[in-house]
């Protein structure tokens, strides 16, 4: 998964192609492709994937190979939930998140996540841009973070029985040059 902010730029495509080939990527989810739907097909062909889908008003692109079968469900205009079934017979639930910037707007997302938590059977991974931090330490610069935003996010994570997926990389995933925040993350259930 990559919050790419421009999937059809030549530099992005070259980098994506290199990463996909080097790491044998079989499923790729791009957030904020900032490209029109017809570009999705161009990107799919350039990267060599068998299938592609644009979702959530073209804010999420999913590209994959035929060795897996995906079924999709859009929820709250901020979450694309998919069941991924592999030819080996195993499956996993995956939710790509591209959250709204406002607390009120994100409440639909928290509700959708909690609804899914009651339905999901087996392994479930959520990843994406949640547009909110979980702890004060996930922000540097700017005004202090709104505690209610963090409380609502953390409450939803707890209600869903989710835990943070450890990660490598930069401490912050977003900046406007004055403030740095960790808005992108992955969460998983116990399974």
N, CA and C atoms as an extended XYZ file, in Angstrom:
573
Properties=species:S:1:pos:R:3:atomname:S:1:resname:S:1:resid:I:1 pbc="F F F"
N         0.849       -1.168        0.000 N   UNK     1
C         0.000        0.000        0.000 CA  UNK     1
C         0.891        1.227        0.000 C   UNK     1
N         0.492        2.224       -0.811 N   UNK     2
C         1.277        3.455       -0.875 CA  UNK     2
C         0.336        4.634       -1.068 C   UNK     2
N         0.459        5.651       -0.236 N   UNK     3
C        -0.249        6.912       -0.403 CA  UNK     3
C         0.601        7.721       -1.381 C   UNK     3
N         0.338        7.532       -2.657 N   UNK     4
C         1.268        7.927       -3.712 CA  UNK     4
C         1.165        9.386       -4.158 C   UNK     4
N        -0.016        9.983       -4.069 N   UNK     5
C        -0.233       11.378       -4.488 CA  UNK     5
C         0.231       11.642       -5.919 C   UNK     5
N        -0.222       10.795       -6.827 N   UNK     6
C         0.093       10.998       -8.241 CA  UNK     6
C         0.629        9.749       -8.896 C   UNK     6
N        -0.254        8.795       -9.202 N   UNK     7
C         0.181        7.489       -9.700 CA  UNK     7
C         0.648        7.501      -11.144 C   UNK     7
N         0.164        8.408      -11.958 N   UNK     8
C         0.515        8.343      -13.380 CA  UNK     8
C         1.700        9.232      -13.757 C   UNK     8
N         2.354        9.857      -12.770 N   UNK     9
C         3.573       10.619      -13.071 CA  UNK     9
C         4.671        9.636      -13.492 C   UNK     9
N         5.493       10.043      -14.439 N   UNK    10
C         6.529        9.143      -14.959 CA  UNK    10
C         7.492        8.677      -13.875 C   UNK    10
N         7.897        9.574      -12.975 N   UNK    11
C         8.821        9.173      -11.913 CA  UNK    11
C         8.165        8.165      -10.970 C   UNK    11
N         6.883        8.360      -10.661 N   UNK    12
C         6.150        7.416       -9.802 CA  UNK    12
C         6.035        6.059      -10.472 C   UNK    12
N         5.710        6.061      -11.756 N   UNK    13
C         5.556        4.794      -12.482 CA  UNK    13
C         6.868        4.011      -12.540 C   UNK    13
N         7.967        4.706      -12.809 N   UNK    14
C         9.265        4.015      -12.859 CA  UNK    14
C         9.601        3.415      -11.495 C   UNK    14
N         9.363        4.189      -10.436 N   UNK    15
C         9.649        3.698       -9.087 CA  UNK    15
C         8.746        2.510       -8.743 C   UNK    15
N         7.449        2.638       -9.021 N   UNK    16
C         6.513        1.543       -8.763 CA  UNK    16
C         6.915        0.281       -9.516 C   UNK    16
N         7.275        0.427      -10.772 N   UNK    17
C         7.666       -0.712      -11.589 CA  UNK    17
C         8.870       -1.426      -10.977 C   UNK    17
N         9.853       -0.650      -10.552 N   UNK    18
C        11.049       -1.223       -9.933 CA  UNK    18
C        10.698       -1.949       -8.634 C   UNK    18
N         9.912       -1.312       -7.780 N   UNK    19
C         9.535       -1.907       -6.490 CA  UNK    19
C         8.717       -3.187       -6.694 C   UNK    19
N         7.756       -3.136       -7.614 N   UNK    20
C         6.903       -4.310       -7.855 CA  UNK    20
C         7.710       -5.490       -8.371 C   UNK    20
N         8.634       -5.233       -9.288 N   UNK    21
C         9.442       -6.324       -9.846 CA  UNK    21
C        10.451       -6.848       -8.821 C   UNK    21
N        11.139       -5.953       -8.133 N   UNK    22
C        12.143       -6.354       -7.145 CA  UNK    22
C        11.533       -7.174       -6.022 C   UNK    22
N        10.347       -6.781       -5.568 N   UNK    23
C         9.705       -7.438       -4.423 CA  UNK    23
C         8.614       -8.424       -4.801 C   UNK    23
N         8.442       -8.649       -6.093 N   UNK    24
C         7.429       -9.581       -6.595 CA  UNK    24
C         6.059       -9.277       -6.003 C   UNK    24
N         5.670       -8.008       -6.062 N   UNK    25
C         4.385       -7.551       -5.522 CA  UNK    25
C         3.256       -8.169       -6.335 C   UNK    25
N         2.310       -8.802       -5.655 N   UNK    26
C         1.179       -9.463       -6.319 CA  UNK    26
C        -0.118       -8.686       -6.135 C   UNK    26
N        -0.164       -7.808       -5.131 N   UNK    27
C        -1.331       -6.975       -4.845 CA  UNK    27
C        -0.817       -5.601       -4.464 C   UNK    27
N        -1.306       -4.573       -5.149 N   UNK    28
C        -0.849       -3.210       -4.902 CA  UNK    28
C        -2.067       -2.320       -4.692 C   UNK    28
N        -2.056       -1.554       -3.595 N   UNK    29
C        -3.129       -0.607       -3.311 CA  UNK    29
C        -2.502        0.778       -3.276 C   UNK    29
N        -3.037        1.674       -4.098 N   UNK    30
C        -2.545        3.046       -4.167 CA  UNK    30
C        -3.616        3.993       -3.655 C   UNK    30
N        -3.245        4.851       -2.718 N   UNK    31
C        -4.135        5.883       -2.206 CA  UNK    31
C        -3.784        7.203       -2.869 C   UNK    31
N        -4.770        8.016       -3.087 N   UNK    32
C        -4.591        9.339       -3.683 CA  UNK    32
C        -3.829        9.271       -5.001 C   UNK    32
N        -4.304        8.493       -5.961 N   UNK    33
C        -3.578        8.421       -7.231 CA  UNK    33
C        -3.588        9.755       -7.993 C   UNK    33
N        -4.533       10.643       -7.672 N   UNK    34
C        -4.642       11.954       -8.307 CA  UNK    34
C        -4.609       11.864       -9.822 C   UNK    34
N        -5.261       10.848      -10.347 N   UNK    35
C        -5.353       10.636      -11.788 CA  UNK    35
C        -6.776       10.236      -12.131 C   UNK    35
N        -7.170       10.507      -13.337 N   UNK    36
C        -8.500       10.118      -13.797 CA  UNK    36
C        -8.556        8.611      -14.011 C   UNK    36
N        -9.760        8.067      -13.981 N   UNK    37
C        -9.965        6.620      -14.128 CA  UNK    37
C        -9.291        6.018      -15.354 C   UNK    37
N        -9.324        6.668      -16.527 N   UNK    38
C        -8.659        6.053      -17.692 CA  UNK    38
C        -7.163        5.796      -17.456 C   UNK    38
N        -6.528        6.573      -16.590 N   UNK    39
C        -5.112        6.368      -16.303 CA  UNK    39
C        -4.865        5.075      -15.537 C   UNK    39
N        -5.873        4.590      -14.843 N   UNK    40
C        -5.725        3.341      -14.096 CA  UNK    40
C        -5.345        2.203      -15.035 C   UNK    40
N        -5.975        2.139      -16.184 N   UNK    41
C        -5.667        1.087      -17.155 CA  UNK    41
C        -4.245        1.247      -17.690 C   UNK    41
N        -3.810        2.452      -17.906 N   UNK    42
C        -2.439        2.714      -18.366 CA  UNK    42
C        -1.450        2.232      -17.309 C   UNK    42
N        -1.711        2.568      -16.051 N   UNK    43
C        -0.845        2.151      -14.948 CA  UNK    43
C        -0.850        0.635      -14.814 C   UNK    43
N        -2.021        0.018      -14.891 N   UNK    44
C        -2.121       -1.447      -14.778 CA  UNK    44
C        -1.256       -2.132      -15.838 C   UNK    44
N        -1.384       -1.705      -17.084 N   UNK    45
C        -0.599       -2.310      -18.168 CA  UNK    45
C         0.896       -2.064      -17.983 C   UNK    45
N         1.264       -0.837      -17.617 N   UNK    46
C         2.681       -0.507      -17.441 CA  UNK    46
C         3.319       -1.367      -16.363 C   UNK    46
N         2.600       -1.606      -15.271 N   UNK    47
C         3.124       -2.401      -14.161 CA  UNK    47
C         2.954       -3.900      -14.368 C   UNK    47
N         2.126       -4.301      -15.344 N   UNK    48
C         1.972       -5.713      -15.667 CA  UNK    48
C         0.953       -6.479      -14.847 C   UNK    48
N         0.093       -5.796      -14.113 N   UNK    49
C        -0.928       -6.493      -13.335 CA  UNK    49
C        -2.043       -6.985      -14.254 C   UNK    49
N        -2.728       -8.070      -13.851 N   UNK    50
C        -3.827       -8.627      -14.646 CA  UNK    50
C        -5.112       -7.830      -14.495 C   UNK    50
N        -5.362       -7.316      -13.312 N   UNK    51
C        -6.632       -6.643      -13.029 CA  UNK    51
C        -6.404       -5.360      -12.237 C   UNK    51
N        -7.407       -4.474      -12.304 N   UNK    52
C        -7.335       -3.224      -11.551 CA  UNK    52
C        -8.747       -2.724      -11.273 C   UNK    52
N        -8.881       -2.012      -10.164 N   UNK    53
C       -10.167       -1.435       -9.780 CA  UNK    53
C        -9.915       -0.069       -9.144 C   UNK    53
N       -10.701        0.918       -9.544 N   UNK    54
C       -10.693        2.222       -8.891 CA  UNK    54
C       -11.910        2.298       -7.985 C   UNK    54
N       -11.743        2.787       -6.767 N   UNK    55
C       -12.850        2.817       -5.805 CA  UNK    55
C       -12.806        4.094       -4.972 C   UNK    55
N       -13.832        4.258       -4.153 N   UNK    56
C       -13.967        5.403       -3.256 CA  UNK    56
C       -13.757        6.712       -4.024 C   UNK    56
N       -14.566        6.878       -5.065 N   UNK    57
C       -14.484        8.075       -5.905 CA  UNK    57
C       -13.088        8.266       -6.482 C   UNK    57
N       -12.488        7.152       -6.878 N   UNK    58
C       -11.172        7.142       -7.521 CA  UNK    58
C       -10.040        7.575       -6.579 C   UNK    58
N       -10.252        7.470       -5.272 N   UNK    59
C        -9.211        7.809       -4.302 CA  UNK    59
C        -8.369        6.597       -3.934 C   UNK    59
N        -8.834        5.408       -4.337 N   UNK    60
C        -8.111        4.163       -4.058 CA  UNK    60
C        -8.074        3.339       -5.336 C   UNK    60
N        -6.876        2.896       -5.692 N   UNK    61
C        -6.702        1.972       -6.813 CA  UNK    61
C        -6.151        0.656       -6.269 C   UNK    61
N        -6.719       -0.449       -6.765 N   UNK    62
C        -6.247       -1.778       -6.388 CA  UNK    62
C        -5.816       -2.485       -7.667 C   UNK    62
N        -4.616       -3.033       -7.672 N   UNK    63
C        -4.090       -3.780       -8.809 CA  UNK    63
C        -3.649       -5.151       -8.319 C   UNK    63
N        -3.968       -6.221       -9.072 N   UNK    64
C        -3.638       -7.559       -8.609 CA  UNK    64
C        -3.500       -8.520       -9.773 C   UNK    64
N        -2.970       -9.718       -9.455 N   UNK    65
C        -2.787      -10.786      -10.433 CA  UNK    65
C        -3.913      -11.798      -10.303 C   UNK    65
N        -4.157      -12.526      -11.380 N   UNK    66
C        -5.249      -13.501      -11.426 CA  UNK    66
C        -5.074      -14.670      -10.475 C   UNK    66
N        -3.913      -14.833       -9.870 N   UNK    67
C        -3.699      -15.940       -8.933 CA  UNK    67
C        -4.502      -15.778       -7.645 C   UNK    67
N        -5.120      -14.620       -7.485 N   UNK    68
C        -5.985      -14.381       -6.331 CA  UNK    68
C        -7.319      -13.844       -6.825 C   UNK    68
N        -8.332      -14.094       -6.031 N   UNK    69
C        -9.676      -13.624       -6.355 CA  UNK    69
C       -10.086      -12.605       -5.296 C   UNK    69
N       -10.516      -11.438       -5.745 N   UNK    70
C       -10.902      -10.379       -4.813 CA  UNK    70
C       -12.374      -10.048       -4.971 C   UNK    70
N       -13.043       -9.855       -3.841 N   UNK    71
C       -14.408       -9.319       -3.860 CA  UNK    71
C       -14.401       -8.066       -3.000 C   UNK    71
N       -15.135       -7.046       -3.447 N   UNK    72
C       -15.038       -5.713       -2.854 CA  UNK    72
C       -16.351       -5.232       -2.270 C   UNK    72
N       -16.209       -4.341       -1.275 N   UNK    73
C       -17.355       -3.673       -0.655 CA  UNK    73
C       -16.910       -2.282       -0.195 C   UNK    73
N       -17.517       -1.243       -0.748 N   UNK    74
C       -17.204        0.126       -0.338 CA  UNK    74
C       -18.060        0.488        0.865 C   UNK    74
N       -17.434        1.137        1.858 N   UNK    75
C       -18.150        1.497        3.080 CA  UNK    75
C       -17.778        2.907        3.507 C   UNK    75
N       -18.773        3.702        3.839 N   UNK    76
C       -18.593        5.042        4.408 CA  UNK    76
C       -17.777        5.965        3.506 C   UNK    76
N       -17.687        5.669        2.231 N   UNK    77
C       -16.895        6.455        1.279 CA  UNK    77
C       -15.454        6.631        1.731 C   UNK    77
N       -15.010        5.840        2.696 N   UNK    78
C       -13.658        5.987        3.230 CA  UNK    78
C       -12.945        4.653        3.406 C   UNK    78
N       -13.646        3.570        3.144 N   UNK    79
C       -13.087        2.252        3.399 CA  UNK    79
C       -13.480        1.313        2.267 C   UNK    79
N       -12.491        0.702        1.659 N   UNK    80
C       -12.727       -0.325        0.654 CA  UNK    80
C       -12.332       -1.650        1.283 C   UNK    80
N       -13.335       -2.469        1.560 N   UNK    81
C       -13.093       -3.762        2.194 CA  UNK    81
C       -13.052       -4.832        1.111 C   UNK    81
N       -12.105       -5.732        1.240 N   UNK    82
C       -12.002       -6.806        0.251 CA  UNK    82
C       -11.684       -8.132        0.916 C   UNK    82
N       -12.252       -9.165        0.346 N   UNK    83
C       -11.897      -10.527        0.710 CA  UNK    83
C       -10.937      -11.001       -0.366 C   UNK    83
N        -9.776      -11.455        0.045 N   UNK    84
C        -8.765      -11.929       -0.888 CA  UNK    84
C        -8.641      -13.432       -0.718 C   UNK    84
N        -9.011      -14.169       -1.754 N   UNK    85
C        -8.922      -15.629       -1.734 CA  UNK    85
C        -7.780      -16.050       -2.660 C   UNK    85
N        -6.888      -16.862       -2.126 N   UNK    86
C        -5.728      -17.325       -2.886 CA  UNK    86
C        -6.021      -18.700       -3.480 C   UNK    86
N        -5.319      -19.044       -4.552 N   UNK    87
C        -5.544      -20.330       -5.214 CA  UNK    87
C        -5.231      -21.499       -4.285 C   UNK    87
N        -4.454      -21.266       -3.239 N   UNK    88
C        -4.114      -22.318       -2.273 CA  UNK    88
C        -5.292      -22.663       -1.365 C   UNK    88
N        -6.343      -21.819       -1.384 N   UNK    89
C        -7.511      -22.066       -0.559 CA  UNK    89
C        -7.602      -21.174        0.669 C   UNK    89
N        -6.523      -20.489        1.026 N   UNK    90
C        -6.599      -19.601        2.180 CA  UNK    90
C        -7.113      -18.225        1.742 C   UNK    90
N        -7.596      -17.477        2.715 N   UNK    91
C        -8.107      -16.136        2.412 CA  UNK    91
C        -7.804      -15.193        3.563 C   UNK    91
N        -7.884      -13.905        3.266 N   UNK    92
C        -7.652      -12.864        4.255 CA  UNK    92
C        -8.585      -11.701        3.938 C   UNK    92
N        -8.996      -10.999        4.982 N   UNK    93
C        -9.810       -9.795        4.814 CA  UNK    93
C        -8.859       -8.600        4.856 C   UNK    93
N        -9.043       -7.665        3.947 N   UNK    94
C        -8.187       -6.479        3.907 CA  UNK    94
C        -9.056       -5.251        3.674 C   UNK    94
N        -8.792       -4.192        4.426 N   UNK    95
C        -9.524       -2.932        4.258 CA  UNK    95
C        -8.529       -1.817        3.975 C   UNK    95
N        -8.725       -1.153        2.841 N   UNK    96
C        -7.932        0.019        2.491 CA  UNK    96
C        -8.691        1.249        2.982 C   UNK    96
N        -8.011        2.108        3.722 N   UNK    97
C        -8.648        3.269        4.352 CA  UNK    97
C        -8.099        4.560        3.753 C   UNK    97
N        -9.007        5.441        3.390 N   UNK    98
C        -8.649        6.804        3.003 CA  UNK    98
C        -9.642        7.724        3.704 C   UNK    98
N        -9.297        8.135        4.918 N   UNK    99
C       -10.226        8.825        5.810 CA  UNK    99
C       -10.410       10.296        5.455 C   UNK    99
N       -11.548       10.802        5.835 N   UNK   100
C       -11.821       12.238        5.694 CA  UNK   100
C       -10.967       13.016        6.687 C   UNK   100
N       -10.834       14.304        6.428 N   UNK   101
C        -9.995       15.160        7.276 CA  UNK   101
C       -10.709       15.648        8.533 C   UNK   101
N       -12.029       15.627        8.553 N   UNK   102
C       -12.758       16.170        9.706 CA  UNK   102
C       -13.165       15.061       10.674 C   UNK   102
N       -13.231       15.406       11.952 N   UNK   103
C       -13.649       14.448       12.983 CA  UNK   103
C       -15.042       13.919       12.680 C   UNK   103
N       -15.969       14.810       12.364 N   UNK   104
C       -17.345       14.387       12.076 CA  UNK   104
C       -17.374       13.451       10.873 C   UNK   104
N       -16.613       13.780        9.842 N   UNK   105
C       -16.556       12.924        8.657 CA  UNK   105
C       -15.987       11.552        8.948 C   UNK   105
N       -15.011       11.484        9.849 N   UNK   106
C       -14.393       10.189       10.172 CA  UNK   106
C       -15.301        9.308       11.018 C   UNK   106
N       -16.286        9.866       11.671 N   UNK   107
C       -17.169        9.039       12.507 CA  UNK   107
C       -17.853        7.947       11.690 C   UNK   107
N       -18.174        8.220       10.436 N   UNK   108
C       -18.749        7.178        9.557 CA  UNK   108
C       -17.747        6.045        9.365 C   UNK   108
N       -16.471        6.394        9.262 N   UNK   109
C       -15.426        5.381        9.113 CA  UNK   109
C       -15.329        4.524       10.359 C   UNK   109
N       -15.308        5.158       11.530 N   UNK   110
C       -15.217        4.379       12.774 CA  UNK   110
C       -16.406        3.419       12.879 C   UNK   110
N       -17.584        3.895       12.526 N   UNK   111
C       -18.776        3.051       12.562 CA  UNK   111
C       -18.655        1.882       11.584 C   UNK   111
N       -18.155        2.154       10.386 N   UNK   112
C       -17.977        1.095        9.386 CA  UNK   112
C       -16.964        0.059        9.865 C   UNK   112
N       -15.872        0.518       10.465 N   UNK   113
C       -14.865       -0.410       10.989 CA  UNK   113
C       -15.462       -1.298       12.078 C   UNK   113
N       -16.228       -0.697       12.982 N   UNK   114
C       -16.815       -1.461       14.078 CA  UNK   114
C       -17.848       -2.456       13.564 C   UNK   114
N       -18.579       -2.073       12.533 N   UNK   115
C       -19.530       -2.991       11.910 CA  UNK   115
C       -18.794       -4.180       11.290 C   UNK   115
N       -17.727       -3.889       10.583 N   UNK   116
C       -16.934       -4.960        9.963 CA  UNK   116
C       -16.326       -5.888       11.007 C   UNK   116
N       -15.876       -5.325       12.122 N   UNK   117
C       -15.247       -6.133       13.170 CA  UNK   117
C       -16.184       -7.227       13.660 C   UNK   117
N       -17.480       -6.946       13.659 N   UNK   118
C       -18.455       -7.942       14.079 CA  UNK   118
C       -18.733       -8.997       13.015 C   UNK   118
N       -18.355       -8.717       11.767 N   UNK   119
C       -18.619       -9.639       10.649 CA  UNK   119
C       -17.417      -10.459       10.224 C   UNK   119
N       -16.234       -9.891       10.345 N   UNK   120
C       -15.026      -10.506        9.804 CA  UNK   120
C       -14.713      -11.818       10.514 C   UNK   120
N       -14.467      -12.837        9.713 N   UNK   121
C       -14.027      -14.132       10.208 CA  UNK   121
C       -12.599      -14.342        9.731 C   UNK   121
N       -11.682      -14.628       10.629 N   UNK   122
C       -10.295      -14.884       10.253 CA  UNK   122
C        -9.453      -13.623       10.233 C   UNK   122
N        -8.277      -13.697        9.590 N   UNK   123
C        -7.338      -12.585        9.593 CA  UNK   123
C        -7.901      -11.346        8.900 C   UNK   123
N        -7.656      -10.191        9.520 N   UNK   124
C        -8.135       -8.909        8.989 CA  UNK   124
C        -7.040       -7.872        9.164 C   UNK   124
N        -6.687       -7.218        8.081 N   UNK   125
C        -5.690       -6.153        8.082 CA  UNK   125
C        -6.339       -4.897        7.528 C   UNK   125
N        -6.158       -3.777        8.201 N   UNK   126
C        -6.604       -2.461        7.714 CA  UNK   126
C        -5.358       -1.616        7.545 C   UNK   126
N        -5.258       -0.891        6.444 N   UNK   127
C        -4.102       -0.030        6.238 CA  UNK   127
C        -4.514        1.166        5.414 C   UNK   127
N        -3.836        2.270        5.666 N   UNK   128
C        -4.100        3.445        4.854 CA  UNK   128
C        -3.882        4.739        5.593 C   UNK   128
N        -4.516        5.776        5.062 N   UNK   129
C        -4.419        7.132        5.587 CA  UNK   129
C        -5.636        7.387        6.468 C   UNK   129
N        -5.432        7.341        7.786 N   UNK   130
C        -6.523        7.528        8.738 CA  UNK   130
C        -6.761        9.007        9.058 C   UNK   130
N        -5.878        9.879        8.596 N   UNK   131
C        -6.003       11.332        8.773 CA  UNK   131
C        -6.196       11.761       10.221 C   UNK   131
N        -5.623       11.010       11.140 N   UNK   132
C        -5.671       11.344       12.558 CA  UNK   132
C        -4.511       10.622       13.233 C   UNK   132
N        -3.993       11.244       14.282 N   UNK   133
C        -2.935       10.584       15.040 CA  UNK   133
C        -3.554        9.839       16.218 C   UNK   133
N        -2.790        8.909       16.762 N   UNK   134
C        -3.269        8.103       17.874 CA  UNK   134
C        -2.756        8.619       19.215 C   UNK   134
N        -1.565        9.222       19.208 N   UNK   135
C        -0.938        9.739       20.425 CA  UNK   135
C        -0.260       11.072       20.121 C   UNK   135
N        -0.135       11.905       21.131 N   UNK   136
C         0.495       13.227       20.979 CA  UNK   136
C         1.884       13.131       20.352 C   UNK   136
N         2.612       12.062       20.669 N   UNK   137
C         3.984       11.903       20.160 CA  UNK   137
C         4.029       11.693       18.655 C   UNK   137
N         2.882       11.449       18.039 N   UNK   138
C         2.842       11.245       16.590 CA  UNK   138
C         2.698       12.566       15.834 C   UNK   138
N         2.919       13.674       16.512 N   UNK   139
C         2.877       14.994       15.880 CA  UNK   139
C         4.036       15.835       16.400 C   UNK   139
N         4.665       16.566       15.494 N   UNK   140
C         5.703       17.536       15.852 CA  UNK   140
C         5.385       18.844       15.138 C   UNK   140
N         5.484       19.949       15.869 N   UNK   141
C         5.193       21.258       15.284 CA  UNK   141
C         3.706       21.527       15.252 C   UNK   141
N         3.349       22.730       14.833 N   UNK   142
C         1.946       23.100       14.737 CA  UNK   142
C         1.282       23.210       16.097 C   UNK   142
N        -0.018       23.389       16.073 N   UNK   143
C        -0.786       23.485       17.317 CA  UNK   143
C        -0.938       22.098       17.924 C   UNK   143
N        -1.179       22.010       19.224 N   UNK   144
C        -1.378       20.691       19.839 CA  UNK   144
C        -2.554       19.946       19.186 C   UNK   144
N        -2.428       18.643       19.130 N   UNK   145
C        -3.462       17.801       18.520 CA  UNK   145
C        -4.746       17.843       19.346 C   UNK   145
N        -5.869       17.669       18.675 N   UNK   146
C        -7.172       17.631       19.321 CA  UNK   146
C        -7.338       16.278       20.019 C   UNK   146
N        -7.488       16.319       21.329 N   UNK   147
C        -7.577       15.075       22.101 CA  UNK   147
C        -8.823       14.266       21.774 C   UNK   147
N        -9.930       14.934       21.462 N   UNK   148
C       -11.166       14.218       21.115 CA  UNK   148
C       -10.964       13.393       19.848 C   UNK   148
N       -10.241       13.928       18.860 N   UNK   149
C        -9.939       13.174       17.637 CA  UNK   149
C        -9.214       11.873       17.970 C   UNK   149
N        -8.182       11.995       18.816 N   UNK   150
C        -7.407       10.810       19.191 CA  UNK   150
C        -8.245        9.829       19.997 C   UNK   150
N        -9.046       10.333       20.925 N   UNK   151
C        -9.888        9.466       21.750 CA  UNK   151
C       -10.861        8.665       20.890 C   UNK   151
N       -11.515        9.329       19.932 N   UNK   152
C       -12.469        8.626       19.068 CA  UNK   152
C       -11.765        7.553       18.235 C   UNK   152
N       -10.593        7.874       17.704 N   UNK   153
C        -9.823        6.915       16.914 CA  UNK   153
C        -9.414        5.727       17.768 C   UNK   153
N        -8.819        5.999       18.924 N   UNK   154
C        -8.355        4.916       19.797 CA  UNK   154
C        -9.513        4.073       20.328 C   UNK   154
N       -10.645        4.703       20.583 N   UNK   155
C       -11.824        3.953       21.033 CA  UNK   155
C       -12.295        2.993       19.949 C   UNK   155
N       -12.304        3.457       18.712 N   UNK   156
C       -12.718        2.594       17.607 CA  UNK   156
C       -11.739        1.435       17.422 C   UNK   156
N       -10.442        1.717       17.506 N   UNK   157
C        -9.437        0.653       17.399 CA  UNK   157
C        -9.697       -0.400       18.478 C   UNK   157
N        -9.951        0.043       19.706 N   UNK   158
C       -10.242       -0.882       20.805 CA  UNK   158
C       -11.531       -1.649       20.585 C   UNK   158
N       -12.588       -0.958       20.146 N   UNK   159
C       -13.875       -1.622       19.890 CA  UNK   159
C       -13.765       -2.689       18.808 C   UNK   159
N       -12.836       -2.497       17.886 N   UNK   160
C       -12.647       -3.450       16.787 CA  UNK   160
C       -11.694       -4.584       17.156 C   UNK   160
N       -11.051       -4.484       18.319 N   UNK   161
C       -10.084       -5.510       18.713 CA  UNK   161
C        -8.836       -5.486       17.847 C   UNK   161
N        -8.423       -4.291       17.430 N   UNK   162
C        -7.277       -4.156       16.535 CA  UNK   162
C        -6.026       -3.745       17.291 C   UNK   162
N        -4.884       -4.052       16.708 N   UNK   163
C        -3.589       -3.653       17.251 CA  UNK   163
C        -2.751       -3.069       16.119 C   UNK   163
N        -1.820       -2.228       16.487 N   UNK   164
C        -0.918       -1.591       15.533 CA  UNK   164
C         0.038       -2.622       14.936 C   UNK   164
N         0.263       -2.551       13.641 N   UNK   165
C         1.276       -3.373       12.986 CA  UNK   165
C         2.600       -2.615       13.094 C   UNK   165
N         3.634       -3.236       13.667 N   UNK   166
C         4.928       -2.549       13.752 CA  UNK   166
C         5.426       -2.175       12.354 C   UNK   166
N         6.167       -1.062       12.286 N   UNK   167
C         6.651       -0.625       10.980 CA  UNK   167
C         8.069       -0.100       11.077 C   UNK   167
N         8.725       -0.088        9.931 N   UNK   168
C        10.032        0.533        9.756 CA  UNK   168
C         9.812        1.821        8.992 C   UNK   168
N        10.723        2.728        9.120 N   UNK   169
C        10.638        3.911        8.288 CA  UNK   169
C        10.554        5.189        9.078 C   UNK   169
N        10.189        6.244        8.371 N   UNK   170
C        10.129        7.574        8.960 CA  UNK   170
C         9.113        7.616       10.097 C   UNK   170
N         9.433        8.407       11.097 N   UNK   171
C         8.548        8.549       12.248 CA  UNK   171
C         7.220        9.199       11.862 C   UNK   171
N         7.265       10.116       10.893 N   UNK   172
C         6.068       10.830       10.451 CA  UNK   172
C         5.805       10.515        8.982 C   UNK   172
N         4.519       10.438        8.620 N   UNK   173
C         4.151       10.069        7.249 CA  UNK   173
C         3.564       11.226        6.453 C   UNK   173
N         3.400       12.374        7.073 N   UNK   174
C         2.810       13.531        6.405 CA  UNK   174
C         3.411       14.812        6.980 C   UNK   174
N         3.581       15.820        6.115 N   UNK   175
C         4.022       17.134        6.572 CA  UNK   175
C         3.478       18.216        5.653 C   UNK   175
N         3.299       19.372        6.234 N   UNK   176
C         2.980       20.557        5.426 CA  UNK   176
C         4.139       21.548        5.500 C   UNK   176
N         5.278       21.100        6.019 N   UNK   177
C         6.459       21.931        6.152 CA  UNK   177
C         6.581       22.612        7.509 C   UNK   177
N         5.489       22.697        8.237 N   UNK   178
C         5.484       23.303        9.579 CA  UNK   178
C         5.111       22.285       10.659 C   UNK   178
N         4.401       21.245       10.238 N   UNK   179
C         3.924       20.228       11.161 CA  UNK   179
C         4.158       18.859       10.521 C   UNK   179
N         4.544       17.890       11.355 N   UNK   180
C         4.770       16.525       10.892 CA  UNK   180
C         3.870       15.615       11.712 C   UNK   180
N         3.226       14.638       11.008 N   UNK   181
C         2.309       13.729       11.710 CA  UNK   181
C         2.414       12.322       11.138 C   UNK   181
N         2.023       11.367       11.948 N   UNK   182
C         1.914        9.982       11.487 CA  UNK   182
C         0.435        9.692       11.233 C   UNK   182
N         0.024        9.868        9.986 N   UNK   183
C        -1.378        9.677        9.617 CA  UNK   183
C        -1.621        8.320        8.955 C   UNK   183
N        -0.580        7.735        8.401 N   UNK   184
C        -0.691        6.456        7.688 CA  UNK   184
C        -0.233        5.338        8.612 C   UNK   184
N        -0.988        4.252        8.613 N   UNK   185
C        -0.650        3.136        9.505 CA  UNK   185
C        -1.374        1.883        9.053 C   UNK   185
N        -1.004        0.767        9.687 N   UNK   186
C        -1.674       -0.505        9.471 CA  UNK   186
C        -2.105       -1.068       10.820 C   UNK   186
N        -3.288       -1.655       10.832 N   UNK   187
C        -3.854       -2.280       12.024 CA  UNK   187
C        -4.253       -3.709       11.687 C   UNK   187
N        -4.253       -4.582       12.691 N   UNK   188
C        -4.624       -5.985       12.433 CA  UNK   188
C        -5.401       -6.540       13.608 C   UNK   188
N        -6.201       -7.575       13.314 N   UNK   189
C        -6.886       -8.258       14.402 CA  UNK   189
C        -5.999       -9.388       14.933 C   UNK   189
N        -6.462      -10.056       15.956 N   UNK   190
C        -5.669      -11.101       16.609 CA  UNK   190
C        -5.357      -12.270       15.674 C   UNK   190
N        -6.295      -12.570       14.798 N   UNK   191
C        -6.092      -13.698       13.882 CA  UNK   191
C        -5.005      -13.418       12.882 C   UNK   191
